[in-house]
Amino acid sequence: MGSKMNNLTEDGTVGIVASVVGGVVVCVLTVGIGYQLYRHLYRAITLSGETDRSTLTQPDLIYLLMLPRIGVISNISPFTVKLETWFRLIDVPYRVVETTLPSSKRQFPYIILNGVEIADSRFIVERVAKHFNKKVDPNLSAEERSVSVAFSRMLEENTIYTYAWYRVLFQHAEYWGLFSEENKGVLAKKMLKYGPTLMERAAKVKFWQQGVSRLSPAEIYSLAETDLKALSDYLGTKDYFFGEEPTLLDCVAFGHLIQILWLKLNFPPRFYVENECKNLSRFLDRMRDRFYPDWEQLCKPSSSS
Ligand SMILES: N[C@@H](CCC(=O)N[C@@H](CS)C(=O)NCC(=O)O)C(=O)O
């Protein structure tokens, strides 16, 4: 009787162990196969329509990897507009590659130059200047350079959060509604499908940590207007920020100001600039006329230069 019970218990234990092991194996296999399927599907979705990087090999040509052009303005990233304008200003060869795959720093834009990826527009400027034996703003005095750095940081680290908060979080639908169906290229459609919700989720965390979304809308508009008034006062009656010839700061400002003035959102600081800082509007026309004979072409989606 006793040994029968032992056998039963052993059989039972063996059975349980076998089921657990079997279950674990099935789970591992399911997760493994599921993960592989997910990876292949993810790659198929993210890489479809993407340029094969191994083809970006022309020596001494800057490949500018940017989010797709989706119409209205040349790019929705002010950092991309800054670089494209600056490449034209210093007259270096570049080719646009529209992509939704970010750099190793997980941002846009970035460049590939002689097979090397360089990310972050601030460092791209330095590296490109060095590569092509150019100096960044060679004619500026030390004092003007200080002003240039300070205004650039203001636009890139403060002003940007005011309008990015408006378009990515506060009036998200108004922003994405700007881009009509026919204005969305193949890549743009992909980005808009996967972009807005992901962007919104990431932005909620980022904008809270940065501090902008702790402020009231009125406080945010007032920060933007203070920055824009400072720019307008400094520009005064000059053609460009440092006189008759454009510099890097003009490219930075062009990149941000077209986001505020030319996207035609109901962002209150836009109306403030249109009414109180008319020289900034004229500055934008001047920059476009000087650097972008192809502006209309670039404002069509997925155009390649
Ligand atoms: N400091 C960077 C900023 C670039 C940047 O913020 N790019 C935005 C697009 S306008 C981006 O990729 N955002 C995604 C993210 O930060 O996760 C630069 O100068 O290039």
PDB file of N, CA and C in Angstrom, residues 113-177:
ATOM      1  N   LEU A 113      28.778  61.551 -44.309  1.00  0.00           N
ATOM      2  CA  LEU A 113      29.822  62.165 -45.130  1.00  0.00           C
ATOM      3  C   LEU A 113      30.997  61.193 -45.197  1.00  0.00           C
ATOM      4  N   ASN A 114      31.344  60.793 -46.399  1.00  0.00           N
ATOM      5  CA  ASN A 114      32.385  59.780 -46.617  1.00  0.00           C
ATOM      6  C   ASN A 114      32.176  58.565 -45.712  1.00  0.00           C
ATOM      7  N   GLY A 115      30.941  58.096 -45.666  1.00  0.00           N
ATOM      8  CA  GLY A 115      30.620  56.855 -44.948  1.00  0.00           C
ATOM      9  C   GLY A 115      30.437  57.017 -43.449  1.00  0.00           C
ATOM     10  N   VAL A 116      30.634  58.232 -42.925  1.00  0.00           N
ATOM     11  CA  VAL A 116      30.538  58.426 -41.474  1.00  0.00           C
ATOM     12  C   VAL A 116      29.263  59.189 -41.131  1.00  0.00           C
ATOM     13  N   GLU A 117      28.517  58.681 -40.134  1.00  0.00           N
ATOM     14  CA  GLU A 117      27.306  59.388 -39.695  1.00  0.00           C
ATOM     15  C   GLU A 117      27.682  60.455 -38.669  1.00  0.00           C
ATOM     16  N   ILE A 118      27.158  61.647 -38.858  1.00  0.00           N
ATOM     17  CA  ILE A 118      27.359  62.719 -37.871  1.00  0.00           C
ATOM     18  C   ILE A 118      25.975  63.237 -37.502  1.00  0.00           C
ATOM     19  N   ALA A 119      25.685  63.254 -36.198  1.00  0.00           N
ATOM     20  CA  ALA A 119      24.360  63.667 -35.742  1.00  0.00           C
ATOM     21  C   ALA A 119      24.474  64.938 -34.914  1.00  0.00           C
ATOM     22  N   ASP A 120      23.370  65.645 -34.827  1.00  0.00           N
ATOM     23  CA  ASP A 120      23.221  66.900 -34.086  1.00  0.00           C
ATOM     24  C   ASP A 120      23.742  68.068 -34.930  1.00  0.00           C
ATOM     25  N   SER A 121      22.811  68.952 -35.275  1.00  0.00           N
ATOM     26  CA  SER A 121      23.147  70.022 -36.218  1.00  0.00           C
ATOM     27  C   SER A 121      24.314  70.892 -35.735  1.00  0.00           C
ATOM     28  N   ARG A 122      24.454  71.048 -34.416  1.00  0.00           N
ATOM     29  CA  ARG A 122      25.532  71.911 -33.920  1.00  0.00           C
ATOM     30  C   ARG A 122      26.895  71.325 -34.252  1.00  0.00           C
ATOM     31  N   PHE A 123      26.989  69.998 -34.170  1.00  0.00           N
ATOM     32  CA  PHE A 123      28.270  69.355 -34.467  1.00  0.00           C
ATOM     33  C   PHE A 123      28.442  69.138 -35.967  1.00  0.00           C
ATOM     34  N   ILE A 124      27.316  68.986 -36.648  1.00  0.00           N
ATOM     35  CA  ILE A 124      27.382  68.848 -38.112  1.00  0.00           C
ATOM     36  C   ILE A 124      28.001  70.117 -38.715  1.00  0.00           C
ATOM     37  N   VAL A 125      27.579  71.277 -38.205  1.00  0.00           N
ATOM     38  CA  VAL A 125      28.114  72.550 -38.691  1.00  0.00           C
ATOM     39  C   VAL A 125      29.650  72.562 -38.550  1.00  0.00           C
ATOM     40  N   GLU A 126      30.136  72.188 -37.373  1.00  0.00           N
ATOM     41  CA  GLU A 126      31.589  72.193 -37.136  1.00  0.00           C
ATOM     42  C   GLU A 126      32.312  71.245 -38.082  1.00  0.00           C
ATOM     43  N   ARG A 127      31.759  70.020 -38.191  1.00  0.00           N
ATOM     44  CA  ARG A 127      32.445  68.979 -38.982  1.00  0.00           C
ATOM     45  C   ARG A 127      32.436  69.308 -40.466  1.00  0.00           C
ATOM     46  N   VAL A 128      31.323  69.842 -40.953  1.00  0.00           N
ATOM     47  CA  VAL A 128      31.231  70.175 -42.377  1.00  0.00           C
ATOM     48  C   VAL A 128      32.187  71.317 -42.700  1.00  0.00           C
ATOM     49  N   ALA A 129      32.206  72.324 -41.832  1.00  0.00           N
ATOM     50  CA  ALA A 129      33.110  73.459 -42.062  1.00  0.00           C
ATOM     51  C   ALA A 129      34.553  72.952 -42.149  1.00  0.00           C
ATOM     52  N   LYS A 130      34.932  72.102 -41.218  1.00  0.00           N
ATOM     53  CA  LYS A 130      36.302  71.591 -41.185  1.00  0.00           C
ATOM     54  C   LYS A 130      36.596  70.774 -42.451  1.00  0.00           C
ATOM     55  N   HIS A 131      35.633  69.904 -42.800  1.00  0.00           N
ATOM     56  CA  HIS A 131      35.853  69.020 -43.945  1.00  0.00           C
ATOM     57  C   HIS A 131      36.079  69.802 -45.231  1.00  0.00           C
ATOM     58  N   PHE A 132      35.330  70.882 -45.393  1.00  0.00           N
ATOM     59  CA  PHE A 132      35.426  71.645 -46.641  1.00  0.00           C
ATOM     60  C   PHE A 132      36.339  72.885 -46.504  1.00  0.00           C
ATOM     61  N   ASN A 133      37.156  72.864 -45.446  1.00  0.00           N
ATOM     62  CA  ASN A 133      38.098  73.970 -45.234  1.00  0.00           C
ATOM     63  C   ASN A 133      37.427  75.335 -45.198  1.00  0.00           C
ATOM     64  N   LYS A 134      36.286  75.383 -44.511  1.00  0.00           N
ATOM     65  CA  LYS A 134      35.586  76.662 -44.381  1.00  0.00           C
ATOM     66  C   LYS A 134      35.628  77.058 -42.915  1.00  0.00           C
ATOM     67  N   LYS A 135      35.396  78.353 -42.677  1.00  0.00           N
ATOM     68  CA  LYS A 135      35.264  78.805 -41.289  1.00  0.00           C
ATOM     69  C   LYS A 135      33.803  79.171 -41.061  1.00  0.00           C
ATOM     70  N   VAL A 136      33.315  78.878 -39.852  1.00  0.00           N
ATOM     71  CA  VAL A 136      31.945  79.279 -39.546  1.00  0.00           C
ATOM     72  C   VAL A 136      31.956  80.782 -39.248  1.00  0.00           C
ATOM     73  N   ASP A 137      31.203  81.540 -40.006  1.00  0.00           N
ATOM     74  CA  ASP A 137      31.083  82.990 -39.803  1.00  0.00           C
ATOM     75  C   ASP A 137      32.431  83.695 -39.643  1.00  0.00           C
ATOM     76  N   PRO A 138      33.277  83.592 -40.673  1.00  0.00           N
ATOM     77  CA  PRO A 138      34.637  84.153 -40.532  1.00  0.00           C
ATOM     78  C   PRO A 138      34.671  85.659 -40.321  1.00  0.00           C
ATOM     79  N   ASN A 139      33.609  86.347 -40.736  1.00  0.00           N
ATOM     80  CA  ASN A 139      33.676  87.817 -40.652  1.00  0.00           C
ATOM     81  C   ASN A 139      33.064  88.410 -39.391  1.00  0.00           C
ATOM     82  N   LEU A 140      32.626  87.570 -38.479  1.00  0.00           N
ATOM     83  CA  LEU A 140      32.015  88.117 -37.254  1.00  0.00           C
ATOM     84  C   LEU A 140      33.086  88.430 -36.214  1.00  0.00           C
ATOM     85  N   SER A 141      32.833  89.504 -35.454  1.00  0.00           N
ATOM     86  CA  SER A 141      33.731  89.827 -34.329  1.00  0.00           C
ATOM     87  C   SER A 141      33.409  88.880 -33.173  1.00  0.00           C
ATOM     88  N   ALA A 142      34.280  88.892 -32.162  1.00  0.00           N
ATOM     89  CA  ALA A 142      34.043  88.027 -30.999  1.00  0.00           C
ATOM     90  C   ALA A 142      32.717  88.384 -30.339  1.00  0.00           C
ATOM     91  N   GLU A 143      32.414  89.675 -30.308  1.00  0.00           N
ATOM     92  CA  GLU A 143      31.162  90.103 -29.656  1.00  0.00           C
ATOM     93  C   GLU A 143      29.952  89.596 -30.456  1.00  0.00           C
ATOM     94  N   GLU A 144      30.046  89.702 -31.781  1.00  0.00           N
ATOM     95  CA  GLU A 144      28.932  89.228 -32.615  1.00  0.00           C
ATOM     96  C   GLU A 144      28.749  87.711 -32.475  1.00  0.00           C
ATOM     97  N   ARG A 145      29.877  87.010 -32.376  1.00  0.00           N
ATOM     98  CA  ARG A 145      29.787  85.552 -32.182  1.00  0.00           C
ATOM     99  C   ARG A 145      29.043  85.208 -30.897  1.00  0.00           C
ATOM    100  N   SER A 146      29.312  85.986 -29.853  1.00  0.00           N
ATOM    101  CA  SER A 146      28.628  85.731 -28.574  1.00  0.00           C
ATOM    102  C   SER A 146      27.128  85.912 -28.750  1.00  0.00           C
ATOM    103  N   VAL A 147      26.763  86.976 -29.460  1.00  0.00           N
ATOM    104  CA  VAL A 147      25.336  87.234 -29.684  1.00  0.00           C
ATOM    105  C   VAL A 147      24.743  86.084 -30.495  1.00  0.00           C
ATOM    106  N   SER A 148      25.489  85.623 -31.484  1.00  0.00           N
ATOM    107  CA  SER A 148      25.009  84.541 -32.345  1.00  0.00           C
ATOM    108  C   SER A 148      24.760  83.263 -31.527  1.00  0.00           C
ATOM    109  N   VAL A 149      25.723  82.939 -30.669  1.00  0.00           N
ATOM    110  CA  VAL A 149      25.557  81.733 -29.840  1.00  0.00           C
ATOM    111  C   VAL A 149      24.342  81.896 -28.926  1.00  0.00           C
ATOM    112  N   ALA A 150      24.232  83.063 -28.294  1.00  0.00           N
ATOM    113  CA  ALA A 150      23.141  83.262 -27.327  1.00  0.00           C
ATOM    114  C   ALA A 150      21.769  83.187 -28.007  1.00  0.00           C
ATOM    115  N   PHE A 151      21.615  83.850 -29.157  1.00  0.00           N
ATOM    116  CA  PHE A 151      20.327  83.799 -29.858  1.00  0.00           C
ATOM    117  C   PHE A 151      20.024  82.383 -30.367  1.00  0.00           C
ATOM    118  N   SER A 152      21.067  81.705 -30.845  1.00  0.00           N
ATOM    119  CA  SER A 152      20.832  80.335 -31.343  1.00  0.00           C
ATOM    120  C   SER A 152      20.353  79.433 -30.221  1.00  0.00           C
ATOM    121  N   ARG A 153      21.011  79.543 -29.076  1.00  0.00           N
ATOM    122  CA  ARG A 153      20.587  78.698 -27.936  1.00  0.00           C
ATOM    123  C   ARG A 153      19.173  79.075 -27.493  1.00  0.00           C
ATOM    124  N   MET A 154      18.860  80.366 -27.537  1.00  0.00           N
ATOM    125  CA  MET A 154      17.499  80.789 -27.158  1.00  0.00           C
ATOM    126  C   MET A 154      16.481  80.096 -28.064  1.00  0.00           C
ATOM    127  N   LEU A 155      16.722  80.169 -29.374  1.00  0.00           N
ATOM    128  CA  LEU A 155      15.757  79.579 -30.310  1.00  0.00           C
ATOM    129  C   LEU A 155      15.709  78.060 -30.176  1.00  0.00           C
ATOM    130  N   GLU A 156      16.897  77.448 -30.031  1.00  0.00           N
ATOM    131  CA  GLU A 156      16.960  75.987 -30.074  1.00  0.00           C
ATOM    132  C   GLU A 156      16.646  75.323 -28.739  1.00  0.00           C
ATOM    133  N   GLU A 157      16.728  76.075 -27.667  1.00  0.00           N
ATOM    134  CA  GLU A 157      16.496  75.461 -26.357  1.00  0.00           C
ATOM    135  C   GLU A 157      15.312  76.057 -25.610  1.00  0.00           C
ATOM    136  N   ASN A 158      14.797  77.187 -26.081  1.00  0.00           N
ATOM    137  CA  ASN A 158      13.656  77.793 -25.385  1.00  0.00           C
ATOM    138  C   ASN A 158      12.468  78.039 -26.321  1.00  0.00           C
ATOM    139  N   THR A 159      12.683  78.890 -27.333  1.00  0.00           N
ATOM    140  CA  THR A 159      11.560  79.227 -28.215  1.00  0.00           C
ATOM    141  C   THR A 159      10.931  77.967 -28.801  1.00  0.00           C
ATOM    142  N   ILE A 160      11.744  77.053 -29.215  1.00  0.00           N
ATOM    143  CA  ILE A 160      11.239  75.832 -29.867  1.00  0.00           C
ATOM    144  C   ILE A 160      10.207  75.109 -28.997  1.00  0.00           C
ATOM    145  N   TYR A 161      10.416  75.110 -27.685  1.00  0.00           N
ATOM    146  CA  TYR A 161       9.478  74.370 -26.821  1.00  0.00           C
ATOM    147  C   TYR A 161       8.104  75.028 -26.799  1.00  0.00           C
ATOM    148  N   THR A 162       8.066  76.345 -27.028  1.00  0.00           N
ATOM    149  CA  THR A 162       6.765  77.010 -26.990  1.00  0.00           C
ATOM    150  C   THR A 162       5.903  76.581 -28.171  1.00  0.00           C
ATOM    151  N   TYR A 163       6.489  76.581 -29.386  1.00  0.00           N
ATOM    152  CA  TYR A 163       5.638  76.193 -30.520  1.00  0.00           C
ATOM    153  C   TYR A 163       5.548  74.673 -30.664  1.00  0.00           C
ATOM    154  N   ALA A 164       6.566  73.941 -30.198  1.00  0.00           N
ATOM    155  CA  ALA A 164       6.472  72.473 -30.260  1.00  0.00           C
ATOM    156  C   ALA A 164       5.369  71.998 -29.309  1.00  0.00           C
ATOM    157  N   TRP A 165       5.298  72.617 -28.132  1.00  0.00           N
ATOM    158  CA  TRP A 165       4.216  72.280 -27.174  1.00  0.00           C
ATOM    159  C   TRP A 165       2.866  72.516 -27.837  1.00  0.00           C
ATOM    160  N   TYR A 166       2.737  73.657 -28.541  1.00  0.00           N
ATOM    161  CA  TYR A 166       1.447  73.989 -29.162  1.00  0.00           C
ATOM    162  C   TYR A 166       1.082  72.941 -30.203  1.00  0.00           C
ATOM    163  N   ARG A 167       2.046  72.605 -31.069  1.00  0.00           N
ATOM    164  CA  ARG A 167       1.654  71.750 -32.200  1.00  0.00           C
ATOM    165  C   ARG A 167       1.674  70.262 -31.884  1.00  0.00           C
ATOM    166  N   VAL A 168       2.516  69.846 -30.960  1.00  0.00           N
ATOM    167  CA  VAL A 168       2.572  68.403 -30.682  1.00  0.00           C
ATOM    168  C   VAL A 168       1.583  68.016 -29.575  1.00  0.00           C
ATOM    169  N   LEU A 169       1.374  68.911 -28.609  1.00  0.00           N
ATOM    170  CA  LEU A 169       0.487  68.544 -27.502  1.00  0.00           C
ATOM    171  C   LEU A 169      -0.838  69.312 -27.496  1.00  0.00           C
ATOM    172  N   PHE A 170      -0.759  70.639 -27.488  1.00  0.00           N
ATOM    173  CA  PHE A 170      -1.949  71.441 -27.199  1.00  0.00           C
ATOM    174  C   PHE A 170      -2.950  71.426 -28.350  1.00  0.00           C
ATOM    175  N   GLN A 171      -2.445  71.626 -29.587  1.00  0.00           N
ATOM    176  CA  GLN A 171      -3.357  71.648 -30.751  1.00  0.00           C
ATOM    177  C   GLN A 171      -2.859  70.657 -31.795  1.00  0.00           C
ATOM    178  N   HIS A 172      -2.675  69.459 -31.318  1.00  0.00           N
ATOM    179  CA  HIS A 172      -2.155  68.362 -32.111  1.00  0.00           C
ATOM    180  C   HIS A 172      -2.951  68.153 -33.412  1.00  0.00           C
ATOM    181  N   ALA A 173      -4.275  68.149 -33.314  1.00  0.00           N
ATOM    182  CA  ALA A 173      -5.106  67.881 -34.496  1.00  0.00           C
ATOM    183  C   ALA A 173      -5.007  69.023 -35.507  1.00  0.00           C
ATOM    184  N   GLU A 174      -4.959  70.248 -34.976  1.00  0.00           N
ATOM    185  CA  GLU A 174      -4.842  71.401 -35.878  1.00  0.00           C
ATOM    186  C   GLU A 174      -3.533  71.298 -36.673  1.00  0.00           C
ATOM    187  N   TYR A 175      -2.471  70.896 -35.989  1.00  0.00           N
ATOM    188  CA  TYR A 175      -1.159  70.794 -36.630  1.00  0.00           C
ATOM    189  C   TYR A 175      -1.161  69.736 -37.728  1.00  0.00           C
ATOM    190  N   TRP A 176      -1.578  68.518 -37.388  1.00  0.00           N
ATOM    191  CA  TRP A 176      -1.508  67.445 -38.375  1.00  0.00           C
ATOM    192  C   TRP A 176      -2.521  67.665 -39.500  1.00  0.00           C
ATOM    193  N   GLY A 177      -3.567  68.422 -39.187  1.00  0.00           N
ATOM    194  CA  GLY A 177      -4.563  68.726 -40.207  1.00  0.00           C
ATOM    195  C   GLY A 177      -4.035  69.650 -41.299  1.00  0.00           C
TER     196      GLY A 177
END
